Amino acid sequence: MTTAISHPATVPTRGSIADFVRQLRRSWIGMVGLCMLLVMIILAVFAPWIAPYDPYQPVRARIDTIYAPPSAEHLLGTDDGGKDVLSQFIYGARVSLIVGFVASLITVTVGGLVGMLAGYYGGRIGTILMRITDIFLVIPDLPLYVVLVALLGPSIWNIILAISLISWTTTARLIFAQVISVKERLFVLRARAIGASDGHIIRRHVFPQVLPILLAQNALVISVVILSEAGLAFLGLGDPTLVSWGAMLNFAFGRGAISIGAWWALLPPGLGIVWLVLAWTLLGYALEEIVNPRLRTHHLMPQRQPHSTRA
Amino acid sequence: MQRTDYFIRRVFWACVTILVVLTLNFFLFRVLPGDPAKSIRDPRLTREAQEAIRVRFGLDKPLLINTAGNPFDSQFFLYYGSLLQGDLGISFNYSRPVADLLRERLSNTVLLVLVGEILAIVIGILFGLISAWRRGTGLDVGVVLIGLFTWALPTFFLGIVLLIVGSSYLGLPVGGIRTPGANYASFWDEVVDVGRHMMMPTLTLTIILLGQFMLIMRSSLLEVLGEDYILTARAKGLSDTQVLRDHAIQNAMLPVITLIALTLGFTVAGSILIESVFSWPGLGSAIAEAVNRRDYPMLQGAFLLFAVSVVIANMIADLMYAMLDPRVKPT
């Protein structure tokens, strides 16, 4: 029975993903984003070999090592505790990347599942799921993160949990809209007509259709997550046992870097966040263009004109 | 008829959302670790004093439903009861009612957010228009790239940079809303002083929001320009300016209204971070301060105020959209 489903009319999973990658390689914006991202990933993965010092090593600050300006010994100077800024910067990439990856993975999985189930089954389940989504959609993120992390305690896992808990809603809405249209397409109706089960249809027909959208959405979610984590850390809610860019800025800002004029303690972590978020944004922008330029107006992304009326 | 239905439904769901927020607020602060009951377990307090505090805050009562006596004599219903009276508890840090403290700060945040938002909308729409009209030119590419770049800027980092620029090069004050101890000769003097303090925080918020308004206006106008009625207008022989002014812009403005609602959460986040950087005495810095001082009633109150205002503003934006766009159908 199920063999009939591999009819050419069904969209082959591998083909669409390969196509996706090929198109990505043609987009210069996407490639710039990808390269920027790879630089940061290499930095984070090989941090112990690249960083000149270990930022977790206790240091004994002397008066001349506090906010020491850049020198041959410390290429980006030192911070308020006499620690090497460059090493902290390199290790800081790890926190942003890990929080970004894990939280966005949870976000996209939960959002994708809710959106697919609500869209595919519709009816009462769909309505209830989407109502819950709508309610969580309007609650402002950062205040809720602040409350959750302040109450749970600022560990990296609580930060990830807090962020994942409400950021899945945008993805759920997006996938819901997509599944609604996919499930009425001919190949799905045909599969159902020959007796394919719901689980089979979702796995083999609906999921491959929404996967590219999930990937594009994932890149954009990561950029938001990284900004949220940095904001939390800046407010003093970062994991105290880890070096992160937001926490570096929090310490530098709170401990007189500005009045001393220690720009080297402020600029690297700030620019690091800009670099990484920009990388994901460019990548997400390119992916979204590929997935479907007319699918939606993501509230950040410019859309192509459907058909030109101007000469 | 359908229209009224839509309005009623929308208001109803906003009320449900607010109820969910209120309930969430209750459980977050009572069920999660680090709850208020624990924070007053100061070892220096005698047992009697601790008990008195627990009674004072109603923490001796059962959590949800009182099974022993009056079922409504529980923390949950007391919480709703005091909320209805506008009672948000007493700040641990200031020993004053949270509601009073927040009221003082609310106007400062509204001032900052309103000016920043209006500037972002006006400038964003303008650049979005020009960008769409001159599509494909260097100017257009520039607008898109600036839009993506401002989106990637962390609010607090931009704030720090502008704080440094303002205080060391432009002679602007480093923080606060008024010069401490200032005695204003006239109302005008006060306006000037507040304006000088506001400049950089407002600019930060404007830049953070600007990119989204530029990009959405650009894509919205591009889409409208592809519509059939624009083609018709052109076929009638109208000039470019006439097409743009009389036919395109009005329709392209619709998504901007939605965007105002969509960016509200963003604006709230922005105000928390910006107010922390510039020590602006508003709701946002109240949250940051409350976190650092473990002032749970303050944190709870500020969160509640933020969440409820965003829900209400969202509802207003939706209703406005429905009034302006006759195509909106009840779902």
XYZ file of C-alpha atoms in Angstrom:
642
model
C 0.000 0.000 0.000
C 2.570 2.523 1.073
C 4.833 1.858 -1.889
C 2.430 3.738 -4.090
C 3.218 6.890 -2.171
C 6.675 7.212 -3.656
C 4.966 8.399 -6.805
C 6.816 11.233 -8.555
C 4.057 13.641 -7.530
C 5.253 13.504 -3.934
C 8.090 15.877 -3.229
C 11.306 13.951 -2.548
C 12.916 15.034 0.707
C 16.521 14.745 -0.387
C 15.931 16.641 -3.585
C 14.415 19.670 -1.889
C 17.207 19.874 0.682
C 19.914 19.567 -1.970
C 18.145 22.239 -3.967
C 18.018 24.382 -0.879
C 21.782 24.136 -0.338
C 22.491 24.884 -3.987
C 20.392 28.025 -3.860
C 22.031 29.128 -0.632
C 25.442 28.937 -2.289
C 24.258 31.355 -4.934
C 23.168 34.046 -2.459
C 26.050 36.369 -1.583
C 24.281 37.665 1.529
C 23.881 34.118 2.765
C 27.499 33.237 2.063
C 28.772 36.337 3.869
C 26.640 35.372 6.876
C 27.866 31.783 6.725
C 31.522 32.823 6.609
C 31.070 35.257 9.505
C 29.434 32.453 11.463
C 32.172 29.917 10.679
C 34.839 32.305 11.993
C 33.018 32.511 15.319
C 32.402 28.767 15.521
C 36.100 28.060 14.916
C 36.991 30.613 17.593
C 34.593 29.009 20.078
C 35.497 25.385 19.369
C 39.256 25.926 19.489
C 39.108 28.524 22.291
C 41.577 26.699 24.600
C 44.190 26.642 21.813
C 43.562 30.139 20.452
C 43.122 32.100 23.662
C 46.454 33.315 25.068
C 45.239 32.952 28.679
C 42.695 30.847 30.537
C 39.904 33.238 31.586
C 38.816 30.847 34.353
C 42.222 30.896 35.994
C 42.145 32.963 39.185
C 44.359 35.993 38.754
C 45.863 38.268 41.321
C 45.066 41.771 40.225
C 47.755 44.356 40.813
C 47.155 48.052 40.465
C 48.955 48.128 37.108
C 47.054 45.154 35.682
C 43.588 46.656 36.283
C 42.260 48.066 33.006
C 45.722 47.886 31.461
C 45.593 49.187 27.885
C 46.371 46.879 24.958
C 49.979 45.749 24.867
C 52.066 42.948 23.399
C 51.325 40.880 26.491
C 47.569 41.545 26.423
C 46.516 42.313 22.864
C 43.153 43.720 23.964
C 44.257 44.900 27.400
C 42.823 43.711 30.688
C 39.517 44.174 32.526
C 38.627 45.380 36.017
C 39.979 42.154 37.534
C 43.226 42.217 35.598
C 42.068 39.435 33.274
C 42.987 39.259 29.604
C 40.103 40.696 27.524
C 41.026 38.817 24.339
C 40.843 35.428 26.072
C 37.505 36.294 27.646
C 36.232 37.465 24.286
C 37.187 34.147 22.666
C 35.606 32.072 25.426
C 32.540 34.345 25.430
C 31.689 33.166 21.916
C 30.998 29.729 23.419
C 28.162 30.893 25.666
C 26.425 32.865 22.918
C 26.687 29.970 20.482
C 25.599 27.269 22.934
C 22.636 29.258 24.241
C 21.750 30.183 20.657
C 21.903 26.616 19.362
C 20.182 24.845 22.236
C 17.437 27.400 22.871
C 16.632 27.776 19.184
C 16.582 24.001 18.746
C 14.014 23.673 21.546
C 12.110 26.692 20.254
C 11.909 25.444 16.699
C 11.086 21.869 17.758
C 8.285 22.902 20.092
C 7.012 25.593 17.739
C 7.198 23.240 14.767
C 5.357 20.469 16.612
C 2.622 22.745 17.919
C 2.215 24.373 14.508
C 2.137 21.054 12.660
C -0.281 19.351 15.045
C -2.596 22.368 15.184
C -2.458 22.864 11.437
C -2.815 19.222 10.479
C -5.532 18.130 12.879
C -7.285 21.482 13.066
C -10.613 21.307 14.871
C -10.735 21.683 18.619
C -7.107 20.667 19.267
C -5.928 23.156 16.685
C -7.997 25.963 18.122
C -6.838 25.314 21.682
C -3.168 25.074 20.672
C -3.309 28.281 18.647
C -5.155 30.146 21.399
C -2.401 29.200 23.836
C 0.119 30.339 21.240
C -1.622 33.684 20.813
C -1.709 34.284 24.545
C 2.016 33.615 24.934
C 2.770 35.589 21.794
C 1.801 38.929 23.311
C 3.515 38.555 26.688
C 6.645 40.731 26.394
C 9.720 38.475 26.324
C 12.437 40.222 28.234
C 10.448 41.032 31.403
C 9.319 37.401 31.607
C 12.881 36.133 31.052
C 14.080 38.467 33.776
C 11.431 37.239 36.213
C 12.035 33.552 35.381
C 15.809 33.715 35.562
C 15.742 35.843 38.712
C 13.504 33.294 40.435
C 15.080 30.096 39.063
C 18.626 31.312 39.535
C 20.997 32.475 36.794
C 22.471 29.287 35.376
C 22.965 28.742 31.667
C 20.290 26.000 31.646
C 17.733 28.208 33.340
C 18.473 30.947 30.828
C 17.935 28.479 27.979
C 14.759 27.193 29.627
C 13.331 30.674 30.149
C 14.052 31.730 26.577
C 12.682 28.516 25.068
C 9.549 28.649 27.173
C 7.962 31.516 25.282
C 9.909 32.107 22.086
C 8.393 29.096 20.290
C 5.187 31.022 19.566
C 6.328 32.833 16.409
C 7.509 29.561 14.880
C 4.247 27.829 15.801
C 2.206 30.556 14.043
C 4.386 30.401 10.958
C 4.323 26.600 10.631
C 0.592 26.512 11.370
C -0.114 28.767 8.385
C 2.151 26.682 6.176
C 0.693 23.300 7.187
C -2.848 24.540 6.599
C -1.999 25.109 2.958
C 0.177 21.999 2.548
C -2.452 19.598 3.837
C -4.871 20.593 1.081
C -2.351 19.946 -1.681
C -2.924 17.164 -4.134
C -0.179 14.808 -3.030
C -1.414 14.848 0.553
C -5.007 14.262 -0.476
C -3.835 11.458 -2.730
C -1.796 9.811 0.023
C -4.798 9.980 2.309
C -7.075 8.563 -0.355
C -4.948 5.441 -0.657
C -5.101 4.939 3.098
C -1.865 6.409 4.448
C -2.006 7.035 8.187
C -1.839 10.519 9.706
C 1.571 9.765 11.199
C 2.839 8.667 7.824
C 1.479 11.726 6.038
C 2.964 14.086 8.614
C 6.346 12.376 8.502
C 6.650 11.838 4.780
C 4.682 14.694 3.242
C 4.038 17.555 5.622
C 7.340 17.581 7.495
C 9.580 17.671 4.381
C 7.542 20.632 3.162
C 7.973 22.667 6.324
C 11.580 21.635 7.033
C 13.231 24.341 4.887
C 11.022 26.949 6.551
C 12.013 25.631 9.955
C 15.668 25.918 8.997
C 15.262 29.521 7.871
C 13.254 30.325 10.959
C 15.914 28.688 13.109
C 18.583 31.106 11.909
C 16.387 34.086 12.765
C 15.401 32.635 16.138
C 19.069 32.131 17.021
C 19.807 35.801 16.344
C 16.993 36.841 18.690
C 18.055 34.317 21.338
C 21.658 35.569 21.319
C 20.449 39.141 21.818
C 18.164 38.062 24.668
C 20.911 36.124 26.439
C 23.303 39.053 26.126
C 20.640 41.414 27.471
C 19.994 39.152 30.470
C 23.715 38.903 31.194
C 24.042 42.660 30.919
C 21.291 43.051 33.524
C 23.350 40.845 35.847
C 21.429 37.651 35.141
C 24.139 35.801 33.255
C 25.574 32.498 34.459
C 28.104 33.627 37.088
C 30.341 30.620 36.433
C 30.813 31.376 32.735
C 32.460 34.159 30.761
C 29.948 35.692 28.356
C 29.921 38.833 26.251
C 26.898 40.266 28.032
C 28.526 39.706 31.424
C 31.788 41.284 30.229
C 29.832 44.395 29.259
C 27.945 44.332 32.547
C 31.181 44.287 34.555
C 32.957 46.850 32.397
C 29.950 49.179 32.458
C 29.291 48.737 36.179
C 32.929 48.989 37.244
C 34.054 52.255 35.769
C 35.421 51.294 32.353
C 33.760 54.374 30.874
C 35.226 56.898 33.297
C 38.670 55.323 32.934
C 38.276 55.345 29.168
C 38.919 51.608 28.889
C 37.341 51.173 25.465
C 39.132 47.836 25.088
C 36.945 46.339 27.787
C 33.726 47.561 26.139
C 34.173 47.294 22.379
C 35.227 43.627 21.892
C 32.237 42.004 23.631
C 29.802 44.469 22.040
C 31.179 43.996 18.561
C 31.264 40.232 19.128
C 27.512 40.224 19.701
C 26.932 42.438 16.650
C 29.101 40.129 14.524
C 27.369 36.925 15.565
C 23.825 38.292 15.427
C 24.507 39.879 12.046
C 25.876 36.558 10.761
C 22.692 34.727 11.725
C 20.476 37.550 10.466
C 22.138 37.554 7.027
C 21.961 33.780 6.869
C 18.323 33.799 7.938
C 17.523 36.528 5.419
C 19.066 34.481 2.603
C 17.380 31.242 3.704
C 14.027 32.949 3.929
C 14.354 34.366 0.426
C 15.010 30.838 -0.850
C 12.274 29.126 1.113
C 9.573 31.347 -0.176
C 9.955 34.976 -1.019
C 6.207 35.473 -0.950
C 5.392 33.286 2.003
C 5.032 36.058 4.531
C 6.336 39.422 5.533
C 8.638 38.566 8.313
C 8.537 41.799 10.197
C 12.214 42.424 9.516
C 12.762 41.151 6.100
C 12.149 43.085 2.929
C 10.160 41.184 0.364
C 10.721 40.970 -3.336
C 8.210 42.672 -5.508
C 5.973 39.937 -6.907
C 5.887 41.290 -10.424
C 7.420 44.453 -11.610
C 5.209 47.163 -12.994
C 7.976 49.652 -13.516
C 10.087 49.514 -16.591
C -22.685 42.639 12.374
C -19.590 40.558 11.633
C -17.487 43.555 12.506
C -18.997 43.953 15.956
C -18.510 40.227 16.449
C -14.832 40.580 15.654
C -14.444 43.492 18.059
C -16.158 41.673 20.909
C -14.125 38.554 20.316
C -10.885 40.504 20.225
C -11.641 42.280 23.506
C -12.661 38.975 25.068
C -9.357 37.326 24.160
C -7.405 40.290 25.448
C -9.196 39.845 28.791
C -8.379 36.107 28.816
C -4.745 36.906 28.100
C -4.632 39.392 30.957
C -6.143 36.776 33.282
C -3.485 34.285 32.187
C -0.775 36.886 32.808
C -2.129 37.641 36.281
C -2.322 33.944 37.160
C 1.139 33.284 35.734
C 2.430 36.147 37.835
C 0.926 34.602 40.961
C 2.352 31.138 40.388
C 5.767 32.294 39.208
C 6.372 34.137 42.433
C 4.948 31.507 44.746
C 5.822 28.150 43.256
C 9.257 28.708 41.813
C 12.334 28.469 44.027
C 13.445 31.731 45.561
C 9.853 32.724 46.353
C 8.976 35.639 48.639
C 8.358 33.327 51.575
C 11.976 32.218 51.447
C 13.396 35.675 50.986
C 12.067 36.809 54.349
C 13.645 33.883 56.193
C 16.300 36.070 57.647
C 18.175 34.145 60.365
C 18.315 37.263 62.520
C 14.523 37.337 62.812
C 12.909 35.627 65.762
C 10.398 32.910 65.135
C 7.559 35.209 66.252
C 8.686 37.992 63.932
C 8.860 35.559 61.015
C 5.385 34.333 61.785
C 4.131 37.926 61.973
C 5.587 38.655 58.549
C 4.019 35.530 57.111
C 0.642 36.584 58.495
C 1.171 40.148 57.270
C 1.777 38.965 53.692
C -0.917 36.283 53.924
C 1.641 33.527 53.419
C 0.160 31.452 56.264
C -2.958 30.874 54.217
C -3.355 27.888 51.869
C -2.120 28.467 48.325
C -5.123 27.837 46.104
C -8.347 26.960 47.872
C -8.985 26.978 51.597
C -10.483 23.550 52.296
C -10.784 24.193 56.035
C -12.978 27.287 56.097
C -14.102 29.850 53.552
C -12.839 28.446 50.216
C -11.910 31.923 49.006
C -9.711 32.643 52.019
C -6.520 31.581 50.216
C -3.414 33.288 48.839
C -4.711 32.960 45.300
C -7.980 34.800 45.897
C -6.391 37.347 48.212
C -3.940 38.111 45.411
C -6.767 38.794 42.960
C -8.640 40.757 45.593
C -5.758 43.094 46.284
C -5.028 43.469 42.549
C -8.604 44.648 42.026
C -7.964 47.341 44.621
C -4.791 48.368 42.804
C -2.667 46.998 45.629
C 0.618 45.547 44.352
C 2.185 45.020 47.766
C 4.975 46.833 49.580
C 8.435 47.179 48.090
C 11.076 45.372 50.200
C 13.617 47.963 49.214
C 11.721 51.250 49.563
C 9.158 50.116 52.177
C 6.513 51.944 50.182
C 3.562 50.656 48.156
C 4.756 49.280 44.820
C 1.774 50.856 43.043
C 2.848 54.359 44.110
C 6.473 53.763 43.134
C 5.502 52.443 39.728
C 3.076 55.295 39.090
C 5.914 57.780 39.566
C 8.070 55.886 37.115
C 5.418 55.078 34.524
C 5.249 58.615 33.106
C 9.032 58.710 32.610
C 8.940 55.493 30.607
C 5.940 56.639 28.584
C 7.752 59.860 27.704
C 10.857 58.021 26.536
C 9.017 55.289 24.642
C 6.528 57.627 22.988
C 9.103 60.053 21.627
C 11.429 57.243 20.541
C 8.642 55.307 18.863
C 7.230 58.328 17.018
C 10.670 59.334 15.740
C 11.354 55.769 14.589
C 8.009 55.560 12.792
C 8.347 58.908 11.003
C 11.963 58.416 9.946
C 11.429 54.732 9.188
C 8.423 55.363 6.953
C 10.229 58.130 5.136
C 13.316 56.039 4.388
C 11.211 52.985 3.581
C 9.259 55.041 1.041
C 12.341 56.453 -0.626
C 13.980 53.045 -0.649
C 11.015 51.321 -2.287
C 10.560 54.155 -4.775
C 14.217 54.004 -5.764
C 14.362 50.236 -5.709
C 17.622 48.628 -6.767
C 19.652 51.826 -6.440
C 22.577 52.245 -4.076
C 20.294 54.140 -1.723
C 17.897 51.206 -1.544
C 20.657 48.681 -0.835
C 21.988 51.042 1.825
C 18.604 51.228 3.543
C 18.265 47.430 3.603
C 21.763 46.923 4.981
C 21.266 49.618 7.626
C 17.991 47.943 8.539
C 19.663 44.561 9.010
C 22.570 46.121 10.899
C 20.443 48.063 13.393
C 18.509 44.873 14.023
C 21.751 43.107 14.987
C 22.815 45.882 17.380
C 22.391 44.938 21.032
C 20.359 47.732 22.609
C 22.541 48.143 25.666
C 25.754 48.208 23.653
C 24.436 50.963 21.399
C 23.317 52.747 24.558
C 26.792 52.535 26.086
C 28.390 53.837 22.894
C 25.952 56.746 22.664
C 26.380 57.449 26.383
C 30.127 57.801 25.864
C 29.685 59.920 22.733
C 27.115 62.154 24.422
C 28.935 62.675 27.680
C 32.490 63.054 26.447
C 32.011 64.839 23.120
C 28.658 66.605 23.236
C 28.650 67.633 26.884
C 25.389 65.842 27.588
C 24.594 64.527 31.080
C 25.529 60.889 31.821
C 22.213 59.780 33.229
C 19.047 60.441 35.138
C 16.173 62.623 34.001
C 16.970 65.954 35.692
C 20.153 67.558 36.971
C 20.259 66.661 40.679
C 19.530 69.621 42.922
C 18.595 71.833 40.008
C 16.314 74.779 40.730
C 14.427 75.693 37.621
C 13.800 79.386 37.064
C 10.992 78.626 34.661
C 9.069 75.723 33.190
C 11.044 76.191 29.999
C 14.325 75.631 31.837
C 13.035 72.338 33.102
C 11.985 71.261 29.610
C 15.448 72.049 28.292
C 17.108 70.109 31.113
C 14.903 67.041 30.680
C 15.399 67.282 26.924
C 19.175 67.210 27.310
C 18.904 64.130 29.529
C 16.505 62.489 27.097
C 18.477 62.991 23.946
C 20.723 59.941 23.971
C 18.265 57.409 25.488
C 15.669 58.445 22.901
C 18.184 58.244 20.082
C 19.120 54.710 21.182
C 15.512 53.573 21.137
C 14.882 55.265 17.788
C 17.840 53.537 16.134
C 16.877 50.156 17.595
C 13.331 50.431 16.218
C 14.152 52.261 13.001
C 15.348 49.297 10.940
C 12.125 47.350 11.304
C 9.934 50.266 10.276
C 12.157 51.031 7.284
C 12.140 47.454 6.046
C 8.430 46.818 6.572
C 7.455 50.102 4.893
C 9.740 49.290 2.002
C 8.383 45.788 1.442
C 4.818 46.907 1.999
C 5.067 49.670 -0.600
C 6.800 47.329 -3.045
C 3.930 44.918 -2.682
C 1.292 47.609 -3.141
C 3.094 48.936 -6.200
C 2.607 45.521 -7.794
C -1.178 45.632 -7.363
C -3.564 45.958 -10.284
C -5.088 49.227 -9.127
C -1.664 50.871 -9.321
C -1.392 49.670 -12.901
C -4.822 51.152 -13.555
C -3.809 54.445 -11.998
C -0.754 54.560 -14.211
C -2.816 53.667 -17.255
C -5.032 56.652 -16.493
C -1.927 58.726 -17.053
C -1.319 59.837 -13.473
C 2.152 61.042 -12.668
C 4.474 59.061 -10.384
C 3.885 61.457 -7.509
C 0.115 61.231 -7.893
C 0.194 57.427 -7.946
C 2.353 57.366 -4.856
C 0.442 60.012 -2.933
C -3.142 59.131 -3.818
C -3.020 55.385 -4.292
C 0.024 53.648 -2.900
C 1.044 55.192 0.415
C -2.252 54.875 2.254
C -2.490 51.174 1.518
C 1.168 50.554 2.256
C 0.755 52.121 5.704
C -1.482 49.330 6.987
C 1.246 46.845 7.949
C 2.997 49.624 9.849
C 0.099 49.663 12.310
C 0.560 45.945 12.906
C 4.255 46.555 13.288
C 3.675 49.101 16.041
C 1.953 46.321 17.983
C 4.574 43.753 17.034
C 7.441 45.957 18.169
C 5.837 46.716 21.524
C 7.526 43.757 23.172
C 10.732 44.894 21.560
C 10.170 48.432 22.813
C 9.594 47.163 26.349
C 12.828 45.144 26.210
C 14.542 48.227 24.811
C 13.285 50.425 27.597
C 14.543 47.980 30.269
C 18.040 47.945 28.797
C 18.195 51.619 27.833
C 16.909 52.822 31.184
C 19.515 50.646 32.907
C 22.320 52.146 30.843
C 21.186 55.766 31.259
C 19.837 55.370 34.837
C 16.531 56.702 33.521
C 14.076 56.460 36.442
C 11.372 54.496 34.633
C 9.653 51.120 34.784
C 12.479 49.367 32.950
C 15.143 50.401 35.392
C 12.693 49.474 38.173
C 12.806 45.874 36.908
C 16.594 45.849 36.678
C 16.919 47.417 40.118
C 14.396 45.016 41.657
C 16.367 42.044 40.306
C 19.632 43.267 41.785
C 18.062 43.990 45.169
C 15.829 40.916 45.315
C 12.830 43.220 45.643
C 10.197 40.679 44.597
C 7.028 42.779 45.030
C 8.589 45.481 42.865
C 9.681 42.953 40.219
C 6.245 41.368 40.216
C 4.472 44.718 39.937
C 6.679 46.033 37.147
C 6.336 42.796 35.184
C 2.575 42.924 35.576
C 2.339 46.526 34.426
C 4.529 45.865 31.386
C 2.661 42.732 30.369
C -0.815 44.194 30.802
C 0.013 47.368 28.892
C 1.457 45.369 26.003
C -1.648 43.171 25.843
C -3.945 46.197 25.830
C -1.863 48.077 23.270
C -1.866 44.998 21.076
C -5.618 44.810 21.245
C -5.975 48.491 20.346
C -3.674 48.016 17.342
C -5.734 45.043 16.144
C -8.994 46.962 16.516
C -7.528 49.951 14.687
C -6.352 47.704 11.889
C -9.786 46.168 11.569
C -11.363 49.609 11.384
C -8.963 50.798 8.696
C -8.919 47.645 6.610
C -12.385 46.479 5.598
C -10.961 43.157 4.431
C -10.400 41.926 7.995
C -12.844 39.130 8.660
C -13.670 37.548 11.974
C -11.796 34.304 12.434
